[in-house]
Coordinates of C-alpha atoms in Angstrom, one line a residue:
M1 CA 27.9 17.2 -3.3
S2 CA 25.1 17.2 -0.7
Q3 CA 21.4 17.5 -1.7
A4 CA 18.6 18.9 0.3
R5 CA 16.2 16.4 1.8
P6 CA 12.9 16.0 -0.1
T7 CA 10.1 18.4 0.8
S8 CA 7.1 17.3 2.9
L9 CA 3.9 16.8 1.0
P10 CA 1.0 16.6 3.4
L11 CA -1.6 15.9 0.7
I12 CA 0.2 12.7 -0.2
Q13 CA -0.3 11.6 3.4
V14 CA -4.0 12.5 3.2
L15 CA -4.3 10.4 0.0
R16 CA -2.5 7.5 1.8
A17 CA -5.2 7.7 4.5
L18 CA -7.9 7.7 1.8
A19 CA -6.4 4.7 0.1
A20 CA -6.1 2.7 3.4
V21 CA -9.7 3.6 4.4
M22 CA -11.0 2.4 1.0
V23 CA -9.4 -1.0 1.6
V24 CA -10.7 -1.2 5.2
A25 CA -14.2 -0.1 4.1
G26 CA -14.4 -2.9 1.5
H27 CA -13.4 -5.5 4.0
A28 CA -15.6 -4.2 6.7
Q29 CA -18.6 -4.2 4.4
F30 CA -17.8 -7.8 3.3
E31 CA -17.8 -8.9 7.0
V32 CA -21.0 -7.0 7.8
A33 CA -22.8 -8.4 4.7
G34 CA -22.1 -11.9 5.9
L35 CA -23.1 -11.0 9.4
A36 CA -26.4 -9.4 8.2
A37 CA -27.2 -12.4 6.0
R38 CA -26.8 -14.8 8.9
A39 CA -28.9 -12.6 11.2
G40 CA -31.6 -12.0 8.6
L41 CA -30.9 -8.2 8.6
P42 CA -31.1 -6.0 5.5
F43 CA -27.8 -4.6 4.3
A44 CA -26.8 -3.0 1.1
P45 CA -23.0 -2.3 0.7
A46 CA -22.1 1.2 -0.3
A47 CA -21.0 1.3 -3.9
W48 CA -19.8 4.9 -4.2
L49 CA -16.3 3.7 -5.0
P50 CA -14.6 0.4 -5.9
W51 CA -13.1 -0.1 -2.5
P52 CA -10.3 -2.5 -3.5
A53 CA -9.0 0.3 -5.8
G54 CA -7.3 1.8 -2.7
V55 CA -4.5 -0.7 -3.5
D56 CA -4.0 0.9 -6.9
V57 CA -3.8 4.4 -5.3
F58 CA -1.2 2.9 -2.9
F59 CA 0.9 1.6 -5.8
V60 CA 0.9 4.9 -7.6
I61 CA 1.8 6.7 -4.3
S62 CA 4.5 4.2 -3.7
G63 CA 6.1 4.9 -7.1
F64 CA 6.0 8.6 -6.3
I65 CA 7.2 8.5 -2.8
I66 CA 10.2 6.2 -3.5
V67 CA 11.5 8.4 -6.3
H68 CA 10.8 11.6 -4.4
A69 CA 12.4 10.4 -1.2
A70 CA 15.4 8.7 -2.8
A71 CA 16.6 12.0 -4.5
P72 CA 19.5 12.4 -2.1
L73 CA 20.9 9.0 -2.9
H74 CA 21.5 9.5 -6.6
G75 CA 25.2 9.3 -7.4
R76 CA 26.2 8.1 -3.9
P77 CA 28.4 5.0 -3.5
G78 CA 26.4 2.0 -2.4
A79 CA 23.1 3.9 -3.0
G80 CA 21.2 0.8 -3.9
R81 CA 22.3 -1.1 -0.8
V82 CA 21.4 1.8 1.4
F83 CA 18.0 2.2 -0.2
L84 CA 17.1 -1.5 0.2
A85 CA 18.3 -1.5 3.8
H86 CA 15.9 1.4 4.5
R87 CA 13.0 -0.2 2.7
I88 CA 13.5 -3.5 4.4
A89 CA 13.6 -1.8 7.8
R90 CA 10.4 0.0 6.9
V91 CA 8.3 -2.8 5.5
V92 CA 9.5 -6.2 6.8
P93 CA 9.2 -6.0 10.7
L94 CA 5.5 -5.2 10.8
Y95 CA 4.6 -7.5 8.0
W96 CA 6.5 -10.4 9.6
L97 CA 4.8 -9.6 12.9
A98 CA 1.3 -9.6 11.2
T99 CA 2.1 -12.9 9.4
T100 CA 3.3 -14.5 12.6
L101 CA 0.2 -13.4 14.4
Y102 CA -1.9 -14.8 11.6
L103 CA -0.1 -18.1 11.6
A104 CA -0.5 -18.4 15.4
L105 CA -4.3 -17.7 15.2
A106 CA -4.6 -20.1 12.3
W107 CA -3.1 -22.8 14.5
L108 CA -5.1 -21.9 17.6
R109 CA -8.4 -21.2 15.9
P110 CA -8.6 -22.8 12.5
G111 CA -11.1 -21.0 10.3
L112 CA -11.2 -17.8 12.3
L113 CA -9.2 -15.8 9.8
G114 CA -9.1 -18.1 6.8
S115 CA -7.0 -20.9 5.4
G116 CA -3.6 -22.0 6.9
G117 CA -0.4 -22.6 5.0
E118 CA 0.5 -25.4 2.6
G119 CA 3.8 -26.5 3.9
T120 CA 7.2 -25.1 5.0
G121 CA 8.2 -24.0 1.4
Y122 CA 5.0 -22.0 1.1
L123 CA 5.5 -20.5 4.5
A124 CA 9.1 -19.5 3.8
A125 CA 7.9 -17.9 0.5
S126 CA 5.3 -15.9 2.4
Y127 CA 7.9 -14.4 4.7
L128 CA 10.3 -13.7 1.8
F129 CA 7.9 -11.9 -0.5
W130 CA 8.2 -14.6 -3.2
P131 CA 5.0 -15.2 -5.2
T132 CA 3.9 -18.8 -4.7
A133 CA 0.7 -20.5 -5.6
R134 CA -1.5 -22.0 -2.9
A135 CA -3.1 -25.5 -3.3
D136 CA -6.1 -23.9 -5.0
G137 CA -3.9 -22.1 -7.5
T138 CA -4.3 -18.6 -5.9
V139 CA -1.0 -16.7 -5.9
Q140 CA -1.1 -15.3 -2.4
P141 CA 1.1 -15.5 0.7
L142 CA -0.1 -16.9 4.0
Y143 CA -1.3 -13.5 5.2
S144 CA -3.2 -12.8 2.0
L145 CA -2.9 -9.0 2.2
G146 CA 0.8 -9.5 1.6
W147 CA 0.2 -10.0 -2.2
T148 CA 0.6 -6.2 -2.5
L149 CA 3.9 -6.4 -0.7
N150 CA 5.1 -9.0 -3.2
Y151 CA 4.7 -6.3 -5.8
E152 CA 6.2 -3.6 -3.5
M153 CA 9.4 -5.5 -2.8
A154 CA 9.8 -6.3 -6.5
F155 CA 9.6 -2.6 -7.2
Y156 CA 12.2 -1.8 -4.5
V157 CA 14.6 -4.3 -6.0
V158 CA 14.1 -2.9 -9.5
F159 CA 14.6 0.7 -8.3
A160 CA 17.7 -0.3 -6.3
L161 CA 19.2 -1.7 -9.5
V162 CA 18.6 1.5 -11.5
L163 CA 19.2 4.0 -8.7
P164 CA 22.9 4.5 -9.5
W165 CA 22.0 5.6 -13.1
G166 CA 20.8 9.0 -12.0
R167 CA 17.4 10.6 -11.7
R168 CA 16.1 10.6 -15.2
P169 CA 17.7 7.3 -16.3
A170 CA 16.5 5.6 -13.2
V171 CA 12.8 6.5 -13.8
A172 CA 13.2 5.6 -17.4
G173 CA 14.7 2.2 -16.3
V174 CA 11.8 1.5 -14.0
A175 CA 9.3 2.3 -16.8
A176 CA 11.1 0.2 -19.3
I177 CA 11.4 -2.8 -17.0
F178 CA 7.8 -2.8 -16.0
T179 CA 6.6 -2.1 -19.5
G180 CA 8.6 -5.1 -20.7
L181 CA 7.2 -7.3 -18.0
A182 CA 3.6 -6.3 -18.8
L183 CA 4.3 -6.9 -22.5
L184 CA 5.8 -10.3 -21.7
G185 CA 2.7 -11.2 -19.6
G186 CA 0.4 -10.1 -22.4
L187 CA 2.2 -12.1 -25.1
A188 CA 2.4 -15.2 -22.9
A189 CA -1.4 -15.0 -22.2
R190 CA -2.2 -14.6 -25.9
G191 CA 0.1 -17.4 -26.9
G192 CA -1.1 -19.7 -24.2
A193 CA 2.4 -20.0 -22.7
A194 CA 2.8 -20.7 -19.0
L195 CA 5.3 -18.5 -17.3
P196 CA 6.9 -19.4 -14.0
V197 CA 4.6 -18.3 -11.2
P198 CA 6.8 -15.4 -9.9
L199 CA 7.3 -14.1 -13.4
A200 CA 3.6 -14.4 -14.3
F201 CA 2.7 -12.6 -11.1
W202 CA 5.2 -9.7 -11.7
S203 CA 4.1 -9.3 -15.3
D204 CA 0.6 -8.3 -14.4
P205 CA 0.0 -4.8 -15.9
I206 CA -0.7 -3.5 -12.4
V207 CA 3.1 -3.0 -12.1
L208 CA 2.7 0.0 -14.5
E209 CA 1.1 1.9 -11.6
F210 CA 4.5 2.1 -9.9
A211 CA 6.0 3.4 -13.1
C212 CA 3.3 6.1 -13.3
G213 CA 4.0 7.2 -9.8
A214 CA 7.7 7.3 -10.5
G215 CA 7.0 9.5 -13.5
L216 CA 5.0 11.9 -11.4
A217 CA 7.9 12.2 -8.9
L218 CA 10.3 13.0 -11.8
A219 CA 7.9 15.6 -13.1
R220 CA 7.8 17.3 -9.7
Q221 CA 11.6 17.1 -9.4
E222 CA 11.9 18.7 -12.9
G223 CA 9.8 21.7 -11.6
L224 CA 6.3 20.9 -12.8
R225 CA 3.7 22.6 -10.6
L226 CA 0.0 22.8 -11.3
P227 CA -2.4 25.6 -10.2
A228 CA -4.8 24.8 -7.4
L229 CA -7.9 24.8 -9.6
L230 CA -6.4 22.4 -12.1
R231 CA -5.3 20.0 -9.2
L232 CA -8.8 20.2 -7.8
A233 CA -10.2 19.3 -11.2
L234 CA -7.8 16.3 -11.4
A235 CA -8.9 15.1 -8.0
G236 CA -12.6 15.4 -8.9
A237 CA -12.0 13.6 -12.2
G238 CA -10.1 10.9 -10.5
L239 CA -12.9 10.2 -8.0
A240 CA -15.5 10.5 -10.7
L241 CA -13.7 8.0 -13.0
L242 CA -13.2 5.6 -10.1
S243 CA -17.0 5.7 -9.3
L244 CA -17.8 5.0 -12.9
A245 CA -15.1 2.3 -13.4
G246 CA -17.7 -0.5 -13.0
E247 CA -19.6 0.8 -16.1
V248 CA -16.8 -0.4 -18.4
P249 CA -16.1 -3.9 -17.1
S250 CA -13.8 -4.7 -20.1
L251 CA -11.2 -2.2 -19.0
P252 CA -8.1 -3.8 -17.4
R253 CA -7.5 -2.9 -13.8
C254 CA -4.5 -0.8 -14.5
L255 CA -6.6 1.5 -16.6
A256 CA -10.0 1.4 -14.8
W257 CA -8.5 1.9 -11.3
G258 CA -4.9 2.8 -12.0
G259 CA -5.7 5.7 -14.4
P260 CA -7.9 7.5 -11.8
A261 CA -5.3 6.8 -9.2
V262 CA -2.7 8.6 -11.2
L263 CA -5.0 11.6 -11.5
L264 CA -5.5 11.6 -7.7
V265 CA -1.7 11.4 -7.0
A266 CA -1.0 14.1 -9.5
A267 CA -3.5 16.4 -7.8
A268 CA -1.8 15.7 -4.4
A269 CA 1.8 15.8 -5.6
L270 CA 2.1 18.6 -8.1
G271 CA 1.4 21.5 -5.9
P272 CA 3.5 23.5 -3.5
A273 CA 5.2 21.8 -0.6
G274 CA 3.9 22.1 3.0
P275 CA 0.3 22.6 4.2
G276 CA 0.1 26.3 3.3
D277 CA -2.7 28.1 5.2
P278 CA -2.3 27.2 9.0
R279 CA -6.1 26.7 9.2
R280 CA -5.9 24.1 6.4
A281 CA -3.0 22.5 8.2
H282 CA -5.1 22.2 11.3
L283 CA -8.0 20.6 9.4
L284 CA -5.7 18.1 7.6
R285 CA -3.9 17.0 10.8
P286 CA -6.2 14.0 11.6
A287 CA -6.0 12.8 8.0
I288 CA -2.2 13.2 8.0
L289 CA -1.9 11.3 11.2
L290 CA -3.9 8.4 9.7
G291 CA -1.8 8.6 6.6
D292 CA 1.3 8.2 8.7
A293 CA -0.3 5.1 10.1
S294 CA -1.6 3.8 6.8
Y295 CA 0.8 0.9 6.6
A296 CA -0.2 -0.2 10.1
L297 CA -3.9 0.3 9.2
Y298 CA -3.5 -1.9 6.1
L299 CA -1.8 -4.7 7.9
A300 CA -3.8 -4.7 11.1
H301 CA -7.3 -4.0 10.0
P302 CA -8.3 -7.6 9.1
F303 CA -7.7 -8.6 12.8
V304 CA -9.8 -5.7 14.0
V305 CA -12.6 -6.1 11.5
R306 CA -12.9 -9.8 12.0
G307 CA -12.6 -9.4 15.8
V308 CA -15.5 -6.9 15.9
R309 CA -17.6 -9.2 13.8
V310 CA -17.0 -12.1 16.1
V311 CA -17.8 -10.1 19.2
V312 CA -21.0 -8.4 17.9
E313 CA -22.2 -11.8 16.6
A314 CA -21.5 -13.6 19.8
T315 CA -23.0 -11.0 22.0
G316 CA -26.1 -10.3 19.9
L317 CA -25.1 -6.7 19.4
A318 CA -25.4 -7.0 15.7
A319 CA -29.2 -7.1 15.8
R320 CA -29.4 -4.2 18.3
L321 CA -26.9 -1.9 16.6
G322 CA -27.7 -2.7 13.0
P323 CA -25.2 -3.5 10.2
G324 CA -24.4 0.2 9.4
P325 CA -23.2 1.2 12.9
V326 CA -21.2 -2.1 13.1
A327 CA -19.4 -1.2 9.9
V328 CA -18.7 2.3 11.2
A329 CA -17.4 0.9 14.5
M330 CA -15.0 -1.4 12.5
L331 CA -13.6 1.6 10.6
V332 CA -13.2 3.8 13.7
L333 CA -11.6 1.0 15.8
A334 CA -9.3 0.0 13.0
G335 CA -8.1 3.5 12.6
L336 CA -7.5 4.0 16.3
V337 CA -5.6 0.6 16.6
A338 CA -3.5 1.6 13.6
I339 CA -2.4 4.9 15.1
V340 CA -1.5 3.2 18.4
L341 CA 0.3 0.4 16.6
H342 CA 2.2 2.9 14.4
R343 CA 3.4 4.9 17.3
M344 CA 4.1 2.2 19.9
I345 CA 5.3 -0.8 17.7
E346 CA 5.9 0.1 14.1
R347 CA 8.2 3.1 14.6
P348 CA 10.4 1.4 17.3
L349 CA 10.6 -1.7 15.1
T350 CA 11.6 0.4 12.1
R351 CA 14.3 2.3 14.1
A352 CA 15.7 -1.0 15.5
A353 CA 15.8 -2.5 12.0
R354 CA 17.5 0.5 10.5
A355 CA 20.2 0.5 13.2
L356 CA 20.8 -3.1 12.4
L357 CA 20.8 -2.9 8.6
E358 CA 22.0 0.5 7.4
P359 CA 25.7 1.2 6.8
K360 CA 27.8 2.8 9.6
R361 CA 28.1 6.1 7.7
A362 CA 25.0 8.1 8.0
V363 CA 22.8 8.7 5.0
N364 CA 19.8 10.9 4.5
K365 CA 16.6 9.2 5.4
V366 CA 14.7 7.4 2.7

């Protein structure tokens, strides 16, 4: 029995753009703060939002999108294999390209982007999304931004395993597995037990953010829709709680940042499909375009941000422009580079990888 393809949700793409820009803003301000300190210039980083929380928004969005987009695969033979092939084609090529570029720059210009690798085993783990500790104990891949993808790939594997169960059982399975992992991690921490590095990494409560996003997708598939005013209130509450998260430092990340992220995704996801008013669609188009390129923006922005910092510091432009305009230039240039990268490199790589990996019989896009 065929099923309709999932509906388009432009506000989710807008939220993806916001999440990516948050991450870029945090890194840009970090670079500018160092530049300003070395140049003796005043600079106060903006503290409107906890910028790294863009990752938490991404994780909730990912949980939602995967369940929403995989709806046509439920009950199909080989659904898990098809799903993983599509996700590998979507995620792996650009990440491997970014990691390889990072590795090349680390060899050519040591110290330009950060530390290098710690041997071939560590390097292989970095490419294969396997959590491995560096020499200093930090569990990060060679290209440090890939720590988020180590969580993403684990989520994809879990979802592929439960996908044949059907819509509701699959979401319940994701929730049960990640809740069990989080409980295991908490019990191990309290008991002083040392879990293997990958298991300790995946048992961080941050994995519950994927489950929350999956739950929102199930709620939408079950017909839940919220009126516009309520969704606006949820969005406002999410942003307000994010801005106040630092006032309660004892809260774990999955609550302090993940909770508001769930509210934001609910506001974007639990409304009608499509952009609605054509005038609003026109206004949203730039943000949707950036949302489409959000993965490229996430992976490429460290190269752009660090490159701008090196150029303005070497040419003396930092003193003439000032830290604020330099930070804005980093954001704008990173966005433009991401859009070009998405259109000219990411999409062709994804198409080529899908043609190589997916089964011969055509399946709806995931």
